[in-house]
mmCIF file of C-alpha atoms in Angstrom:
data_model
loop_
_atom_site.group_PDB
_atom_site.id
_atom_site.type_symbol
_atom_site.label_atom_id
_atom_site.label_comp_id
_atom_site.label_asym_id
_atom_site.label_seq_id
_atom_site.Cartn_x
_atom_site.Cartn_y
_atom_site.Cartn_z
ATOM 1 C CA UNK N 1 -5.086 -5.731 -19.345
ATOM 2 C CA UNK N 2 -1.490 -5.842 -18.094
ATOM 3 C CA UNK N 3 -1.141 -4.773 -14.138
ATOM 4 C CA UNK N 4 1.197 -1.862 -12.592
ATOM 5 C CA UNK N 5 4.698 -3.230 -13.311
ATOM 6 C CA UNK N 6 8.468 -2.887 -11.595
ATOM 7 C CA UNK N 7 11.542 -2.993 -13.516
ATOM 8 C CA UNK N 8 14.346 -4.444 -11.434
ATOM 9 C CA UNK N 9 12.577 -6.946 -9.225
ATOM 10 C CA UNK N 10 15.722 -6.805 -7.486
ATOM 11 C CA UNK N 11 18.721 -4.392 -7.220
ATOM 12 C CA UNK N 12 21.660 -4.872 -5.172
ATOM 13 C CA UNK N 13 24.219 -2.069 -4.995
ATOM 14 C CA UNK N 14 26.883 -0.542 -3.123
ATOM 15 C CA UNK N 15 26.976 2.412 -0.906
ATOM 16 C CA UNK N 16 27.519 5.118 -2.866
ATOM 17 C CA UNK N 17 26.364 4.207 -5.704
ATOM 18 C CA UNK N 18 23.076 5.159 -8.215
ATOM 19 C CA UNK N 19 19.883 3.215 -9.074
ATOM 20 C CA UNK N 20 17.196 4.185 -11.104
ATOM 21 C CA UNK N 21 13.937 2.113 -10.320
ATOM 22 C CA UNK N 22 11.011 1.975 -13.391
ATOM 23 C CA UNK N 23 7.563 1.995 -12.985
ATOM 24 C CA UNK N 24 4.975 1.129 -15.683
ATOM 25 C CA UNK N 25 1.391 1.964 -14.806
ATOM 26 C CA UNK N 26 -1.834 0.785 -16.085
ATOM 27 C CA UNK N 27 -2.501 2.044 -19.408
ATOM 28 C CA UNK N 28 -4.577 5.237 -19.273
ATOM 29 C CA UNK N 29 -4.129 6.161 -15.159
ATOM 30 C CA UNK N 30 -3.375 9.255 -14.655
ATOM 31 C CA UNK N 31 -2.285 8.664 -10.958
ATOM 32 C CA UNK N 32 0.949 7.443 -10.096
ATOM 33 C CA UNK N 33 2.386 6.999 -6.872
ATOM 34 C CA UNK N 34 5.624 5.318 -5.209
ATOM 35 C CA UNK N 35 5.940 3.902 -1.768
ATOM 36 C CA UNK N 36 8.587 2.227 0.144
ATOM 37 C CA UNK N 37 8.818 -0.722 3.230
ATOM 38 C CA UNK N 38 11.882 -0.530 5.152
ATOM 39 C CA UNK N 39 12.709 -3.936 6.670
ATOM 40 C CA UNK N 40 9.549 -4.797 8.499
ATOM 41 C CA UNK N 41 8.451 -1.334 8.840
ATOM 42 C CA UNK N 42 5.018 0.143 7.131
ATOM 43 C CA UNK N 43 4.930 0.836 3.617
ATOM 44 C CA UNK N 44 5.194 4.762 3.942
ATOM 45 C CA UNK N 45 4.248 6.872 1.127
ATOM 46 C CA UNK N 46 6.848 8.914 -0.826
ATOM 47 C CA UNK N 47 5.192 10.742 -3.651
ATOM 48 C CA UNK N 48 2.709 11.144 -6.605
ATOM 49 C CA UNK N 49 2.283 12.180 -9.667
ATOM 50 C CA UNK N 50 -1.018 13.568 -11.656
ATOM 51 C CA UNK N 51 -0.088 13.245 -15.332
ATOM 52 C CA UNK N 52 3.640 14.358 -15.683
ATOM 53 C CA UNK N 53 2.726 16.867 -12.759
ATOM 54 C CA UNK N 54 4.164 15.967 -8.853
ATOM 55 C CA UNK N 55 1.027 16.260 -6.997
ATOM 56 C CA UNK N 56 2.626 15.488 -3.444
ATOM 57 C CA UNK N 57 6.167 14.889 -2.645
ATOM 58 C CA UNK N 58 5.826 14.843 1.273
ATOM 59 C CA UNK N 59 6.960 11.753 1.637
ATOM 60 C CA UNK N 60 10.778 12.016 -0.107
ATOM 61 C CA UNK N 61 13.088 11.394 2.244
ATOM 62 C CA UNK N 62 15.855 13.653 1.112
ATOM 63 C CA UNK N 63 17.312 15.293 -1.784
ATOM 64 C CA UNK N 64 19.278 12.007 -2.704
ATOM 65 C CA UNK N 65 15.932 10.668 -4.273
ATOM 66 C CA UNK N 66 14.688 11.930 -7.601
ATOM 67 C CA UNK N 67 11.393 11.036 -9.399
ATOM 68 C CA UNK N 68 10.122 11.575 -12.679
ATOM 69 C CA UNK N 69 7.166 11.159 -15.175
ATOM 70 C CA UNK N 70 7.707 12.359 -18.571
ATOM 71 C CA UNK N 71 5.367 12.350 -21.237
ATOM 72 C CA UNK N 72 3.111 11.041 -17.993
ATOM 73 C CA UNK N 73 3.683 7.583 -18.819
ATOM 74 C CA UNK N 74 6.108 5.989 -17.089
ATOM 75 C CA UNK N 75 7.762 6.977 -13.815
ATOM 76 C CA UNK N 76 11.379 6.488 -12.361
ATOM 77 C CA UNK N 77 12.788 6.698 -9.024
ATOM 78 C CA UNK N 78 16.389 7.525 -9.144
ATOM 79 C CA UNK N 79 18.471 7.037 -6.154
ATOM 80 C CA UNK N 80 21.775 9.123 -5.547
ATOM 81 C CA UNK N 81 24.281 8.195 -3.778
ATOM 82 C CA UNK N 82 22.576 5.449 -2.152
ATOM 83 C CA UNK N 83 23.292 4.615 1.086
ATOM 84 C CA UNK N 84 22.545 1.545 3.311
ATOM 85 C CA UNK N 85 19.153 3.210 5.237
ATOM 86 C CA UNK N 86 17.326 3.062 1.766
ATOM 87 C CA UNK N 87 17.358 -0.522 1.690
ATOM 88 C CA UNK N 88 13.683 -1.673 0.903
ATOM 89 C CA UNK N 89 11.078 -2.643 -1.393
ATOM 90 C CA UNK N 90 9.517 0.080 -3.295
ATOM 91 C CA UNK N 91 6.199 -0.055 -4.813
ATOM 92 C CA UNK N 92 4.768 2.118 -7.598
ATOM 93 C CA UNK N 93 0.727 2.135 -7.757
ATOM 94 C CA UNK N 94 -1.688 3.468 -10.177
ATOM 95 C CA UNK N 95 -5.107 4.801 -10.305
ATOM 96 C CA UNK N 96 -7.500 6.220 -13.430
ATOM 97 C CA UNK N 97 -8.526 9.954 -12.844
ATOM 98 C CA UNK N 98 -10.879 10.605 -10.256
ATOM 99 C CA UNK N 99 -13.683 11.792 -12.952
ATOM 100 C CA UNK N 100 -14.005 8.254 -14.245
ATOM 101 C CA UNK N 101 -14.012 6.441 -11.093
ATOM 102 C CA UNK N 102 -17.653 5.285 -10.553
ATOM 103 C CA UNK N 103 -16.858 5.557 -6.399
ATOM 104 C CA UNK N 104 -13.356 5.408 -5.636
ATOM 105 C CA UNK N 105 -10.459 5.546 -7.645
ATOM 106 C CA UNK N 106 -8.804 2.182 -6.511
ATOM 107 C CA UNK N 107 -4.254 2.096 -6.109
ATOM 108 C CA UNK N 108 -3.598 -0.588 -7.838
ATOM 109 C CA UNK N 109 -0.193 -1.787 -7.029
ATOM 110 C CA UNK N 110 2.969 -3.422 -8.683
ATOM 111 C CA UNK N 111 5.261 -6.302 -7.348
ATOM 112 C CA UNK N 112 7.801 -3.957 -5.831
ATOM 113 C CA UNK N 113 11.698 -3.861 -6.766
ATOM 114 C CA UNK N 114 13.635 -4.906 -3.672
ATOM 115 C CA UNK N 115 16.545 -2.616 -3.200
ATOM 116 C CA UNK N 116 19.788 -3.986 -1.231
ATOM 117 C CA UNK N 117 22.251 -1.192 -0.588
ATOM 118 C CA UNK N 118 25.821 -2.861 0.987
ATOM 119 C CA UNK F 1 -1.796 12.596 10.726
ATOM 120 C CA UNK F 2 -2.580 9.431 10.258
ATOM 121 C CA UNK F 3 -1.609 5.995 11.916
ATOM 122 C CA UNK F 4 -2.543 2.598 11.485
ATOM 123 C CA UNK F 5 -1.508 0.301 13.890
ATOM 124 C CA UNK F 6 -1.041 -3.459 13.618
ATOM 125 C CA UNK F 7 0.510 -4.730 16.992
ATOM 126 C CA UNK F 8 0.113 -8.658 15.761
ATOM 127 C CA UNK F 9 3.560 -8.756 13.965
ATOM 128 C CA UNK F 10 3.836 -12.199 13.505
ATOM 129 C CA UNK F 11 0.918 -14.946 13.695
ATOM 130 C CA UNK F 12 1.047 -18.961 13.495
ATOM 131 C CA UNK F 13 -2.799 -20.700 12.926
ATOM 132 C CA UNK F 14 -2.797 -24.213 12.002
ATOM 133 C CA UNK F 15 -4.500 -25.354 8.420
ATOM 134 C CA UNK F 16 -8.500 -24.734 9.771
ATOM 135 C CA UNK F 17 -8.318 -22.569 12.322
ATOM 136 C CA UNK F 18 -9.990 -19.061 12.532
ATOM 137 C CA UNK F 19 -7.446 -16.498 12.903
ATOM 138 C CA UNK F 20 -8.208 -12.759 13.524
ATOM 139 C CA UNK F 21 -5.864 -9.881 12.224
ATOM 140 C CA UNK F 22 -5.955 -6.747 14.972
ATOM 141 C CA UNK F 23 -6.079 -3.170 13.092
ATOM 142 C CA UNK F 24 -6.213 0.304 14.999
ATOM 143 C CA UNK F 25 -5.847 3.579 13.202
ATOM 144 C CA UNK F 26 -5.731 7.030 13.980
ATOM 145 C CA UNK F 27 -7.073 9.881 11.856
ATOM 146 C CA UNK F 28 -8.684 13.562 12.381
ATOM 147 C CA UNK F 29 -10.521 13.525 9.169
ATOM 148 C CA UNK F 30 -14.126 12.713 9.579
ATOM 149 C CA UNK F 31 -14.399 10.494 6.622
ATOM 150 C CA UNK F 32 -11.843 7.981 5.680
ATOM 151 C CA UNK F 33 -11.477 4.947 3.683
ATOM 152 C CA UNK F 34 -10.167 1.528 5.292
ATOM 153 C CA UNK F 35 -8.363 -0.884 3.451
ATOM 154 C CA UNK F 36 -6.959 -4.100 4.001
ATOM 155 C CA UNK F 37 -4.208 -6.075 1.467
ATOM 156 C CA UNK F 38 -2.339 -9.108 1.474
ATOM 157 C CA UNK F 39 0.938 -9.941 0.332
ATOM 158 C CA UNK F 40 1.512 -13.056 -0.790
ATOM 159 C CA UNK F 41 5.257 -14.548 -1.202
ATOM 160 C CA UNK F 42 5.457 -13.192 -5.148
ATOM 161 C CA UNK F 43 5.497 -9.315 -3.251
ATOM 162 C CA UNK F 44 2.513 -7.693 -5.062
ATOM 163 C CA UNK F 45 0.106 -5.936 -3.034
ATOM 164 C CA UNK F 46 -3.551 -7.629 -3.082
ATOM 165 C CA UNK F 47 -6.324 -5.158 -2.631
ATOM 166 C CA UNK F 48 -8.848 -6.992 -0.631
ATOM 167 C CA UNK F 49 -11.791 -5.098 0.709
ATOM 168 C CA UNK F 50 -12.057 -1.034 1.127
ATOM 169 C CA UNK F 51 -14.547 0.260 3.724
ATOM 170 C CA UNK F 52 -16.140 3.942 3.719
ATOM 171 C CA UNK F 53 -15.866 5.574 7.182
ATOM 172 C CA UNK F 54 -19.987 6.059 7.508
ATOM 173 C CA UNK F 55 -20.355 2.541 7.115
ATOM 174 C CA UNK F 56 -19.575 0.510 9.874
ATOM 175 C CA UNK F 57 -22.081 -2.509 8.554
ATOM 176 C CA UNK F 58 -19.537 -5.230 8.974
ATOM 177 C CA UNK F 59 -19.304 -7.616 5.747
ATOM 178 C CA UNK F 60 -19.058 -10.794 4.941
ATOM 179 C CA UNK F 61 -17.175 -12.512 1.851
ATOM 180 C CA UNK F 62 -16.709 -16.091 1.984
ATOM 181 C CA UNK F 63 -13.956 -17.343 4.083
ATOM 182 C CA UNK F 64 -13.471 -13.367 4.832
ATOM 183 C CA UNK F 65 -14.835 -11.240 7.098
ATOM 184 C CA UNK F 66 -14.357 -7.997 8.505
ATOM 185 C CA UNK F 67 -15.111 -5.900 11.002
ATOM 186 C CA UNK F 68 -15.608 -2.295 11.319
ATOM 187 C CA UNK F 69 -15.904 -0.320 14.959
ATOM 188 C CA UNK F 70 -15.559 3.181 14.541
ATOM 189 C CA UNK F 71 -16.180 3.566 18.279
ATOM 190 C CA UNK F 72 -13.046 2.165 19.090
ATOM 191 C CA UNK F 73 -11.313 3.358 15.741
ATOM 192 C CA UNK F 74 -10.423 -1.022 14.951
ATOM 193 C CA UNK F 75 -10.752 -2.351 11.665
ATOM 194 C CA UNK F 76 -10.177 -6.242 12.191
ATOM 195 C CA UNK F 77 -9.827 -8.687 9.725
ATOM 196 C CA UNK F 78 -11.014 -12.314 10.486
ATOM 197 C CA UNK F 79 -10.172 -15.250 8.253
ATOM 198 C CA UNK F 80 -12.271 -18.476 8.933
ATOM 199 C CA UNK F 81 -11.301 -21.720 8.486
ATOM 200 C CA UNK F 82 -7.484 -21.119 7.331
ATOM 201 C CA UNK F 83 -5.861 -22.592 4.504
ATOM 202 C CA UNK F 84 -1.828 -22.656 3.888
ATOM 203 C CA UNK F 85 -2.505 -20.656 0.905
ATOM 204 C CA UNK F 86 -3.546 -17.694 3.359
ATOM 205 C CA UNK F 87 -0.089 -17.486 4.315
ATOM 206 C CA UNK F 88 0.922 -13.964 3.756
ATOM 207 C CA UNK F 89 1.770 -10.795 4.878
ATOM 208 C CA UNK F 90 -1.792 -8.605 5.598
ATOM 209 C CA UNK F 91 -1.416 -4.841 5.163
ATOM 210 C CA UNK F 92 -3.927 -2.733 6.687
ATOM 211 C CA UNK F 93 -4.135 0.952 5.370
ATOM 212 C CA UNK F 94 -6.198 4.236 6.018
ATOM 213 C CA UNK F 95 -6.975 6.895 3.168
ATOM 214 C CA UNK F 96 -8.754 10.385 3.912
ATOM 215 C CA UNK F 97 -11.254 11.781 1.295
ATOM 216 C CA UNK F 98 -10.206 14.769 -0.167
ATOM 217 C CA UNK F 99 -13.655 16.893 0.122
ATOM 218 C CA UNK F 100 -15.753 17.177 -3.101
ATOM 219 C CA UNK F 101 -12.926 16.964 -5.510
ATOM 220 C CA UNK F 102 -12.348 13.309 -5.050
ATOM 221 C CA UNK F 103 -8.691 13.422 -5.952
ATOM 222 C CA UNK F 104 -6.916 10.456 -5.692
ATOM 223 C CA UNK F 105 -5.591 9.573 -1.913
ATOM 224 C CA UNK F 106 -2.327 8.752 -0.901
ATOM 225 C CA UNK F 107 -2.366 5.509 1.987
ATOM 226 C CA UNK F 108 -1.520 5.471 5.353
ATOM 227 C CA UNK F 109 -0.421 1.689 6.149
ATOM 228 C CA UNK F 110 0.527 -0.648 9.598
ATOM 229 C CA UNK F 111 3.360 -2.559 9.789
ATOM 230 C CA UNK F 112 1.760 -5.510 8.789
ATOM 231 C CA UNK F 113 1.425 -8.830 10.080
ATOM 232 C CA UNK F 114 2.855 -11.947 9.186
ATOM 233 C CA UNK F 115 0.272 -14.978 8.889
ATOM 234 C CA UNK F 116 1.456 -18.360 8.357
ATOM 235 C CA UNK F 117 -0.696 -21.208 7.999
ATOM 236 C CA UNK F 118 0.933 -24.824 9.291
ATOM 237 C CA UNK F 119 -0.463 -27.999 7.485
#
């Protein structure tokens, strides 16, 4: 079964400028979720997603960052303008709905994309 | 809120030696999950053990072991007899239970701490 995965690995951009980060969750979760580290910081929590549904969003920083899940598939995180404080790595996670967890539905996470804003 | 605090930013074991990872959190909630990951060079996140708040039996798993003191609100990590593979960065993270519903939690994580492991 393929894992969470991140599409860039790596982005570098300028200040200013847009990037849309991809997430592909495990087949079938229902739960989506993206955090961020900031150089050397904790990995803070920015938002989830229930289906195609934003569950929580208290962890968005500011209006400059937009996610989406349509279809409740796949989820991007679209950046705009960047500027240099969002430098990071940003993980997505998944997790299967709550009703078919035996105990605890587990975060599974992807690789991260490492975002360099210049 | 939540907090998790790992003060150990950066530890340096040599190849064999037991090494400890320090974890103190801070929650209101009665009931809590307590996680720890690692993150080895390739970036993913590596779930390694979760631990329910009303079980502070401490636990055992090979070279692993943890343990749990909800007196003092620490949740430390000890690895025994290091190898260089365990060279990593080590998460630890903090999850409330949301009540009978069991929806899915969001994770409260430290800063984490660097481990490297000298031949």
């Amino acid at each position: 079964e393929a894992g969470v995965t991140q599409f860039p690995s790596h982005s570098v951009i300028e200040k200013g400028q847009t990037v849309t980060l991809r997430c592909d969750p495990i087949s079938g979760h229902d739960n989506l979720y993206w955090y961020r580290r900031v150089m050397g910081k904790e990995i803070k929590f920015l938002l989830h997603f229930v289906k195609e549904s934003k569950q929580d969003e208290s962890g968005m920083p500011n209006n400059r960052f937009l996610a989406e899940r349509t279809g409740g598939t796949y989820s991007t995180l679209k950046v705009q303008p960047a500027e240099l404080e969002d430098s990071g790595v940003y993980f997505c996670a998944s997790s299967q709905d709550y009703r078919r967890a035996p105990t605890y539905n587990e975060q599974f996470f992807g690789p991260g994309t490492r975002l360099t804003v210049l | 809120a939540q907090k998790v605090t790992q003060a150990q930013t950066e530890i340096s074991v040599v190849e064999k030696e037991d090494v400890t990872l320090d974890c103190v959190y801070e929650t209101r909630d009665t009931t809590y999950y307590l996680f720890w990951y690692k993150q080895p060079p390739s970036g993913e996140l590596v779930f390694l053990i979760r631990r329910n708040s009303f079980d502070e039996q401490n636990e055992i798993s090979g070279r692993y072991s943890w343990n749990f003191q909800k007196s003092t609100s620490s949740f430390n990590f000890t690895i025994t007899a290091s190898q260089v593979v365990d060279s990593a960065v080590y998460f630890c993270a903090l999850s409330e239970i949301k009540g009978s519903s069991g929806s899915a939690r969001q994770l409260t994580f430290g800063s984490g701490t660097q481990l490297t492991v000298l031949p």
